[in-house]
Short mmCIF file of C-alpha atoms and ligand atoms in Angstrom, two decimals:
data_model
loop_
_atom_site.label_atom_id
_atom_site.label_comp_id
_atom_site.label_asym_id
_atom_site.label_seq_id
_atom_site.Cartn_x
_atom_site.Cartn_y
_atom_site.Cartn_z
CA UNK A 83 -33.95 -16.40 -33.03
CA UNK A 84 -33.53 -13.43 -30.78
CA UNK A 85 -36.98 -14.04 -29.97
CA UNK A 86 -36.30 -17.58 -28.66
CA UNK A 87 -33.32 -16.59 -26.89
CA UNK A 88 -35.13 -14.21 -24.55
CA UNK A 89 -38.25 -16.34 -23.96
CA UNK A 90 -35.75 -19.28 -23.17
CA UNK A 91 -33.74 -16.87 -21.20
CA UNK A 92 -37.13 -15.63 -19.21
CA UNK A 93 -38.14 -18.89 -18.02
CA UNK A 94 -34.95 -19.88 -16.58
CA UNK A 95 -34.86 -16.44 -14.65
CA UNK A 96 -38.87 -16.63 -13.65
CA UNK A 97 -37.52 -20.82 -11.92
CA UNK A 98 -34.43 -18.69 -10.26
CA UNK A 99 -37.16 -16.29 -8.70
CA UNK A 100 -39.95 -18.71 -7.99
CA UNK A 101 -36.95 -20.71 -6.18
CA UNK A 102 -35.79 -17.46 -3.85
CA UNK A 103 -39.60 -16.15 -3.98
CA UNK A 104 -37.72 -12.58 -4.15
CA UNK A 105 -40.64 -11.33 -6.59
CA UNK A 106 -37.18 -9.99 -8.62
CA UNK A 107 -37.54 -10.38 -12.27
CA UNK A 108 -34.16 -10.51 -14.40
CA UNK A 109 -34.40 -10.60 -17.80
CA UNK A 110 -33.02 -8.01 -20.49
CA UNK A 111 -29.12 -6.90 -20.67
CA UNK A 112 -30.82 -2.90 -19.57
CA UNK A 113 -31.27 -4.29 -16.29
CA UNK A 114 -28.93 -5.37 -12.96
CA UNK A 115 -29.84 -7.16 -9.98
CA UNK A 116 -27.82 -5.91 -6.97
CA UNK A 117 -27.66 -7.74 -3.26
CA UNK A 118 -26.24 -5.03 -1.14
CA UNK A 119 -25.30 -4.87 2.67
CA UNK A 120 -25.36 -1.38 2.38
CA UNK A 121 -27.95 0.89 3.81
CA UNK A 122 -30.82 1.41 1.32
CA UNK A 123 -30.15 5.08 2.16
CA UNK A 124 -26.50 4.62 0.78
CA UNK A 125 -27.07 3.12 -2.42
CA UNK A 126 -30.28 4.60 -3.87
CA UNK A 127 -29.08 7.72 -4.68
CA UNK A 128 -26.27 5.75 -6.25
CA UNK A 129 -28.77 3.48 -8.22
CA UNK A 130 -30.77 6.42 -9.44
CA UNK A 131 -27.96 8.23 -10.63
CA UNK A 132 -26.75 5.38 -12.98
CA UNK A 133 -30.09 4.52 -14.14
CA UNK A 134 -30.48 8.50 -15.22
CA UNK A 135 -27.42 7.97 -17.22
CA UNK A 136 -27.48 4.97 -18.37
CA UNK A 137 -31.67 3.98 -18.73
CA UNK A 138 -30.14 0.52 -16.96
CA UNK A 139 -32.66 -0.39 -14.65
CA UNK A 140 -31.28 -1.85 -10.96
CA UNK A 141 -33.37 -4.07 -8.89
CA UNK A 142 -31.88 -4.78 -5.62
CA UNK A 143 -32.42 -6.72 -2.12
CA UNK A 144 -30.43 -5.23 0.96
CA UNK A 145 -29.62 -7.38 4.27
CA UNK A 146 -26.83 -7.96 6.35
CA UNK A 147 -23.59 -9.94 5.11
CA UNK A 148 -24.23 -13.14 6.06
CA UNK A 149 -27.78 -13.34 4.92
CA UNK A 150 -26.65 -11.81 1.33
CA UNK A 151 -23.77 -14.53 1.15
CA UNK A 152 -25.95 -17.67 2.29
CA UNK A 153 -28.49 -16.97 0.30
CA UNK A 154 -26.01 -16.63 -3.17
CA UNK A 155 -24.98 -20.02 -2.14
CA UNK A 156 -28.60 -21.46 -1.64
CA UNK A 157 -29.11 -20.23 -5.21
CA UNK A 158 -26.36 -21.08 -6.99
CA UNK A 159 -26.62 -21.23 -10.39
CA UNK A 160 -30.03 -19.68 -10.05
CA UNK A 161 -29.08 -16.70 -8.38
CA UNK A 162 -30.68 -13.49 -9.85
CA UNK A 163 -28.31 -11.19 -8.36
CA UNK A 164 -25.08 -9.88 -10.69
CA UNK A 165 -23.30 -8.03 -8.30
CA UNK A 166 -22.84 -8.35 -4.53
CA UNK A 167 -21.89 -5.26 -2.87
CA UNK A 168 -20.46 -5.50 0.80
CA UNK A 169 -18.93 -3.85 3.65
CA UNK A 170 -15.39 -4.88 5.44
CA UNK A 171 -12.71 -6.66 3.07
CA UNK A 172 -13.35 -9.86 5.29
CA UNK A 173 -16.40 -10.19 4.32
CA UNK A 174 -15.68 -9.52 0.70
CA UNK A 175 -12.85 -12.10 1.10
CA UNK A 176 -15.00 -14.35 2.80
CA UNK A 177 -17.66 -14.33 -0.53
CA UNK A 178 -14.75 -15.43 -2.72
CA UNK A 179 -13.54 -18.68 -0.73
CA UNK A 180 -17.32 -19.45 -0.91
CA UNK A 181 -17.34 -19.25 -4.60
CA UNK A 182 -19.79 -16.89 -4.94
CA UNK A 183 -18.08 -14.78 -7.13
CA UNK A 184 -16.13 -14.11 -10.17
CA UNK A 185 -12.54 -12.51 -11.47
CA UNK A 186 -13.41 -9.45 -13.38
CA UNK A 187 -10.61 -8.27 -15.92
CA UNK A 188 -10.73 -4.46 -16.36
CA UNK A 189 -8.30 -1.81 -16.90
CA UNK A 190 -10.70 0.84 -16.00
CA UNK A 191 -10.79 -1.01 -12.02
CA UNK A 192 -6.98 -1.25 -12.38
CA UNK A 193 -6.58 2.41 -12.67
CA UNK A 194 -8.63 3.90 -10.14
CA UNK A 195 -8.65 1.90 -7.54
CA UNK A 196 -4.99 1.30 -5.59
CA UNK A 197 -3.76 -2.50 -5.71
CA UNK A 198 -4.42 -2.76 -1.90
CA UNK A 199 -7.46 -2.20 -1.96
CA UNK A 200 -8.67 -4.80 -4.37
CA UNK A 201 -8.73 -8.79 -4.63
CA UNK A 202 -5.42 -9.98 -5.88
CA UNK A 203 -7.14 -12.49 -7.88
CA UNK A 204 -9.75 -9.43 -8.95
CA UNK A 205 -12.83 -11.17 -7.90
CA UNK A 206 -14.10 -7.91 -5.60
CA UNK A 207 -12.47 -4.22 -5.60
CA UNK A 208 -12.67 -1.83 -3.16
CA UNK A 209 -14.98 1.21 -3.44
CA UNK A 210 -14.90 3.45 -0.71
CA UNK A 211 -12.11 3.42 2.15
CA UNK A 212 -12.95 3.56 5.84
CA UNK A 213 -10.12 4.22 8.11
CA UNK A 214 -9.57 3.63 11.83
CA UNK A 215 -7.49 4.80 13.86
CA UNK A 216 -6.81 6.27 17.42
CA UNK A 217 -9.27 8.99 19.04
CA UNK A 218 -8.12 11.13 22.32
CA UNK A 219 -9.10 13.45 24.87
CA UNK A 220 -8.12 16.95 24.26
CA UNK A 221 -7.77 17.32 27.66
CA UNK A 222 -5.63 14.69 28.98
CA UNK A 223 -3.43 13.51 25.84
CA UNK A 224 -1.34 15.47 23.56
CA UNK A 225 -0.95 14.77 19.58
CA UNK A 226 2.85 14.10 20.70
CA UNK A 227 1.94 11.58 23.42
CA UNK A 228 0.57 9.35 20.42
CA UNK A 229 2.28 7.47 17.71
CA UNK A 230 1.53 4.26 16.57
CA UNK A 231 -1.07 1.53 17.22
CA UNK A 232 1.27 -0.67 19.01
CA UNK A 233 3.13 1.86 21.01
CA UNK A 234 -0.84 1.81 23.03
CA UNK A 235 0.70 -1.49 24.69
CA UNK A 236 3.11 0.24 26.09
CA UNK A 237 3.18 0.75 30.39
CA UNK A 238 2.73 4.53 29.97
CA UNK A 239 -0.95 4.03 28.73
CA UNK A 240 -2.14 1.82 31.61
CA UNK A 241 -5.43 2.04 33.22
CA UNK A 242 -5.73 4.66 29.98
CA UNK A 243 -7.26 2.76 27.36
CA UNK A 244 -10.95 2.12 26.13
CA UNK A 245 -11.21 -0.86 23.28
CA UNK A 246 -14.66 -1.39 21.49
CA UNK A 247 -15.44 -5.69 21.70
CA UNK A 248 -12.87 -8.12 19.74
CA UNK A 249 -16.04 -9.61 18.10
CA UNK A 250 -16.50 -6.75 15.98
CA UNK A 251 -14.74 -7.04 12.43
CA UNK A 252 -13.58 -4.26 12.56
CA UNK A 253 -10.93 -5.41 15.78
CA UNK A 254 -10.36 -8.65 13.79
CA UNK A 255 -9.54 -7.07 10.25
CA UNK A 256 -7.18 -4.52 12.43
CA UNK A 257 -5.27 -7.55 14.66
CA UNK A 258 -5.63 -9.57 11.47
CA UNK A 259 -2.82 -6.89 9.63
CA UNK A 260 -0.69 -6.92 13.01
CA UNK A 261 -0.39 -10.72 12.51
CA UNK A 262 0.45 -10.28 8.62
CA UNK A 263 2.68 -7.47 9.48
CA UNK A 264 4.45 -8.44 12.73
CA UNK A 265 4.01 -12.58 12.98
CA UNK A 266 2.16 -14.01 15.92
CA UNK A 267 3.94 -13.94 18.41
CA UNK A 268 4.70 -9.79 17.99
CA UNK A 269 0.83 -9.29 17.23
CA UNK A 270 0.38 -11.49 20.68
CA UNK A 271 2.32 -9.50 22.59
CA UNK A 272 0.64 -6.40 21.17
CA UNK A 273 -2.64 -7.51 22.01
CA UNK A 274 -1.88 -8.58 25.09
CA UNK A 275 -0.46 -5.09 26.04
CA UNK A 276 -3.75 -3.42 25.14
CA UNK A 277 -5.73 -5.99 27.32
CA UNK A 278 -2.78 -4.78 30.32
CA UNK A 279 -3.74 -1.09 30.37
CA UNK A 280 -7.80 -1.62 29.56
CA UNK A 281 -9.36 1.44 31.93
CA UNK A 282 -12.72 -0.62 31.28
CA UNK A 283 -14.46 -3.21 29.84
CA UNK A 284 -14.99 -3.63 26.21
CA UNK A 285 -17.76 -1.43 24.28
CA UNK A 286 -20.12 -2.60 22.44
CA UNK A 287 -19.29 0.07 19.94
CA UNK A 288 -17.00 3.09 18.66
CA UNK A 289 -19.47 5.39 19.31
CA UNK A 290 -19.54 4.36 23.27
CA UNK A 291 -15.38 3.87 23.48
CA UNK A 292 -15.54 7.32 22.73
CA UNK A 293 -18.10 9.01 24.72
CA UNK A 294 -15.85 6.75 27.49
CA UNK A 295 -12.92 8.97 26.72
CA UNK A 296 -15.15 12.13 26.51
CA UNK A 297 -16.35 11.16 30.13
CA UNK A 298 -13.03 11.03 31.40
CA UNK A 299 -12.80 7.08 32.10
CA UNK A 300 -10.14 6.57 29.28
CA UNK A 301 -7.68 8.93 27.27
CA UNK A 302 -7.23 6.73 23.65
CA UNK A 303 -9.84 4.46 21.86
CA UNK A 304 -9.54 3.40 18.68
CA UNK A 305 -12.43 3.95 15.84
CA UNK A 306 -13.72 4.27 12.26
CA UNK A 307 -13.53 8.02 11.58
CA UNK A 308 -16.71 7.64 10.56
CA UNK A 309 -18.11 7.56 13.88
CA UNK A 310 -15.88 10.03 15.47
CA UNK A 311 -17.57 12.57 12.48
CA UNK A 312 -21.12 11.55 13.61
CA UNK A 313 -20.33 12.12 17.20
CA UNK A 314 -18.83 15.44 15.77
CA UNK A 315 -21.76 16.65 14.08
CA UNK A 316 -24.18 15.93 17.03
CA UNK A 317 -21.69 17.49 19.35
CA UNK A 318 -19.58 20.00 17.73
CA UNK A 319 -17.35 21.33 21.19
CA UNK A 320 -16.80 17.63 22.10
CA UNK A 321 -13.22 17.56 23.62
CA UNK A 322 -12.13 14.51 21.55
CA UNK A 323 -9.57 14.17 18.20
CA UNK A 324 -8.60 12.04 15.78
CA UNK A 325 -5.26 10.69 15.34
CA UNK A 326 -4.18 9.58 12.44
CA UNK A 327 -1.85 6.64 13.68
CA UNK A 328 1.41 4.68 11.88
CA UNK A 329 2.24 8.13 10.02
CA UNK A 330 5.94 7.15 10.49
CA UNK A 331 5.60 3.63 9.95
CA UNK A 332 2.75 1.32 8.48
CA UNK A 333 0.27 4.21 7.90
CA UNK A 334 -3.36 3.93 9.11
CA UNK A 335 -5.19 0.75 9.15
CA UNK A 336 -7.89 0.71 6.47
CA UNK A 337 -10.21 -1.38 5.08
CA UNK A 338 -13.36 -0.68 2.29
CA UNK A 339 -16.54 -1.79 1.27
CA UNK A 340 -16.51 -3.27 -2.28
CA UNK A 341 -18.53 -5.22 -4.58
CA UNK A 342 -18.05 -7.95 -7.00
CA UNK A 343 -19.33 -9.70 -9.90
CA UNK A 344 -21.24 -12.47 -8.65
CA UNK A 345 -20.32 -16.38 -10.08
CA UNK A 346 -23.60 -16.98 -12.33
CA UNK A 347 -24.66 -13.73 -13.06
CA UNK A 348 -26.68 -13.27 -16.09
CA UNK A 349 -25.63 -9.41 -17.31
CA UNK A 350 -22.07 -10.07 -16.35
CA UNK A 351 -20.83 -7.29 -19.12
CA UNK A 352 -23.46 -4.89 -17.02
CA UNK A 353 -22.25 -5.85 -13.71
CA UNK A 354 -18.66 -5.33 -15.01
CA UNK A 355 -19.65 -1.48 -16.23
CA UNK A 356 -21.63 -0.52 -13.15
CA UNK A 357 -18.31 -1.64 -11.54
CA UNK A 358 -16.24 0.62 -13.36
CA UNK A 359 -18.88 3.30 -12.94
CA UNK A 360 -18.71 3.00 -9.18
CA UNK A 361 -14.76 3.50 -9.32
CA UNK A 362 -15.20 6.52 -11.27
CA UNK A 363 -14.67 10.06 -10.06
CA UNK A 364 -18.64 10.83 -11.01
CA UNK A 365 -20.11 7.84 -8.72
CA UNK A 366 -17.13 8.08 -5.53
CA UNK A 367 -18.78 10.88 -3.66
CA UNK A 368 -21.87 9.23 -3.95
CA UNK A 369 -20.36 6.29 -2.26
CA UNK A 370 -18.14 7.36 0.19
CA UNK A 371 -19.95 11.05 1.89
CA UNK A 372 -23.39 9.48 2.54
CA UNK A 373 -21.56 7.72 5.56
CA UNK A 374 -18.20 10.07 5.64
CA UNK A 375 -16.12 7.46 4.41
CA UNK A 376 -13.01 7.73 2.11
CA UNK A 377 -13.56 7.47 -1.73
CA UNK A 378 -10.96 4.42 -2.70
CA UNK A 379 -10.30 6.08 -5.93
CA UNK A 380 -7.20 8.73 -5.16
CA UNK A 381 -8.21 11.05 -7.37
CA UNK A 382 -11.18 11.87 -5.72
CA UNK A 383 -11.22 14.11 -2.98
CA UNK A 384 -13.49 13.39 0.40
CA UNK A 385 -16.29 15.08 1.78
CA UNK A 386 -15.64 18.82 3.20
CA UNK A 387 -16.00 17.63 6.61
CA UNK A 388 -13.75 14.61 6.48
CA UNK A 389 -11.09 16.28 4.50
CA UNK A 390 -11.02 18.68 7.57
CA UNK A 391 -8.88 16.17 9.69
CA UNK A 392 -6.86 15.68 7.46
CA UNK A 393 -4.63 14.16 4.88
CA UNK A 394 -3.16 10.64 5.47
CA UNK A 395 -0.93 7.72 5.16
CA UNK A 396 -2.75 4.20 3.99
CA UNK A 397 -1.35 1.27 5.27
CA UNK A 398 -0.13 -0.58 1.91
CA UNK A 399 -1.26 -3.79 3.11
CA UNK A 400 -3.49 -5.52 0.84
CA UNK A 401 -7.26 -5.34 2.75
CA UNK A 402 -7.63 -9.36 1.88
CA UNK A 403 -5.29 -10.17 4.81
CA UNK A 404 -8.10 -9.09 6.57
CA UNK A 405 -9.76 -12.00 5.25
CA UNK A 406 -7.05 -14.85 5.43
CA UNK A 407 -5.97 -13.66 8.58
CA UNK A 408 -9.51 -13.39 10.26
CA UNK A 409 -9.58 -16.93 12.13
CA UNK A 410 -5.76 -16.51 13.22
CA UNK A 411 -6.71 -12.96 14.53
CA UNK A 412 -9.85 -14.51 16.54
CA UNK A 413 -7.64 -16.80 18.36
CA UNK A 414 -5.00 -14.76 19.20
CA UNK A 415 -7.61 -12.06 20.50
CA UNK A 416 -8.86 -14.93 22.82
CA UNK A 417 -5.47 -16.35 24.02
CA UNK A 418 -4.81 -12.43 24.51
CA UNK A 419 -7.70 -12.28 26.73
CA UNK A 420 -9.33 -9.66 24.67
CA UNK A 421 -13.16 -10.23 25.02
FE1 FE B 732 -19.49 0.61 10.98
#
């Protein structure tokens, strides 16, 4: 009986990897197949600590998010992979309209990780938090000249401002929350103000909006921390700080990378543990220092060198605006005139 299940079970999975010609094999409930748009370099360590526990074994494939989600819905019901483990809520939210994956029902999730930062309808959670927020020169701005995200439209920043591109997610997910917060027509006006006192063109990234401000062409950019901590480590007396923006209002704009339970995984109960593993105070570092990120569970503090700049407000937002609001939040940025 047992013995007919498994054979029966091991042919469907060797047609699901002849069909994706992955070489992955997916059999027995002591192993998990993981698609991951995170850094090999990020999650092994991760993997190989829950395998040492656990003896689970976890084969994986990592590409870039829109690879990983096409290819779960070229497979369909003859997907190896359980789990599905992405960066930026968007993209998370964007895996559940495609019906890639499932709603997962555990208390263990519920507790550690904040309601924000999870899928109202709990098909993905949250599991480490990357904030951004406004970076300035030392030299030319003061902490006090700085408040809020959308006081940076204001007249007394023009000619003063560096923006990375509007193609990046990272801009969407951030105009997406203005929308949900303010309505259009508020977020428009906000966008457009930013566009007004532009010093420069666009950047191709947070990295170069910075070393913009650094070089004196702009005062304020706005980036993932986690950037302004590898510019810090390379270059230690660089006259730039963070800001930790919306302090009195919103809080800072965050957003995660999460994973979820994928739609026709095979070890679903496994997928569902390794989940609650990841949320746990013994896998959060693990997740969240190898790229100076924030761990989503509270309880958990960050790395030394992040919890240097200090403590924060969250914006309460839930991240999956970021999602529903994405398209709105690409338009607007174009009628804005934000490139
Ligand atoms: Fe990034």
């Amino acid at each position: 009986m047992l013995f007919n299940a498994r054979k029966a079970l091991l042919t469907i999975t060797t047609a699901a990897v002849m069909s994706v010609n992955s070489g992955l094999v997916q059999a027995a409930d002591d192993e998990l197949v993981v698609y991951s748009a995170r850094n090999e370099h990020l999650i092994k360590p991760l993997f190989d600590a829950y395998t040492a526990k656990t003896g689970v074994e976890i084969k994986y494939v990592t590409d870039k998010a829109g690879p990983l989600l096409a290819r779960l819905q070229a497979e369909g019901a003859n997907t190896p992979a359980d789990l599905l483990i992405t960066v930026d809520a968007g993209n998370l939210w964007q895996a559940a309209e495609k019906g890639v994956l499932q709603s997962v029902e555990s208390d263990v999730l519920e507790k550690n990780i904040p309601a924000h930062l999870r899928a109202s309808d709990n098909q993905w959670v949250g599991l480490s938090v990357r904030a951004r927020t406004l970076v300035y020169s030392t030299e030319r701005v003061k902490p006090s000249d700085l408040s809020t995200y959308e006081a940076l439209a204001e007249p007394e920043w023009k000619g003063r401002l560096c923006l990375r591109t509007s193609k990046k997610v990272y801009n969407q997910s951030l105009v997406a929350t203005l929308i949900e917060r303010h309505g259009e027509e508020k977020a428009e006006q906000i966008v457009k103000g930013w566009v007004a006192n532009l010093a420069t063109p666009v950047f191709s990234n947070d990295t170069k909006a910075m070393q913009a401000v650094a070089a004196g062409q702009c005062d304020v950019t706005i980036v993932n921390t986690y950037y302004f901590g590898r510019l810090e480590k390379k270059d230690p007396s660089i006259k730039l700080k963070l800001f930790f923006a919306n302090q009195q209002t919103s809080g800072v704009h965050v957003n995660v990378s999460g994973a979820g339970v994928t739609k026709h995984a095979q070890n679903v109960k496994g997928a569902v543990k390794f989940l609650e593993w990841m949320s746990s105070s013994e896998a959060q570092n693990l997740i969240a220092d190898g790229n100076m990120e924030y761990p989503a569970n509270p309880n958990v503090k960050p790395a030394a060198l992040v919890a240097a700049w200090g403590a924060f407000k969250q914006d309460q937002l839930n991240v999956e605006s970021a999602g529903s609001r994405q398209a709105d939040a690409i338009k607007l940025m174009d009628r804005a005139d934000y490139r």
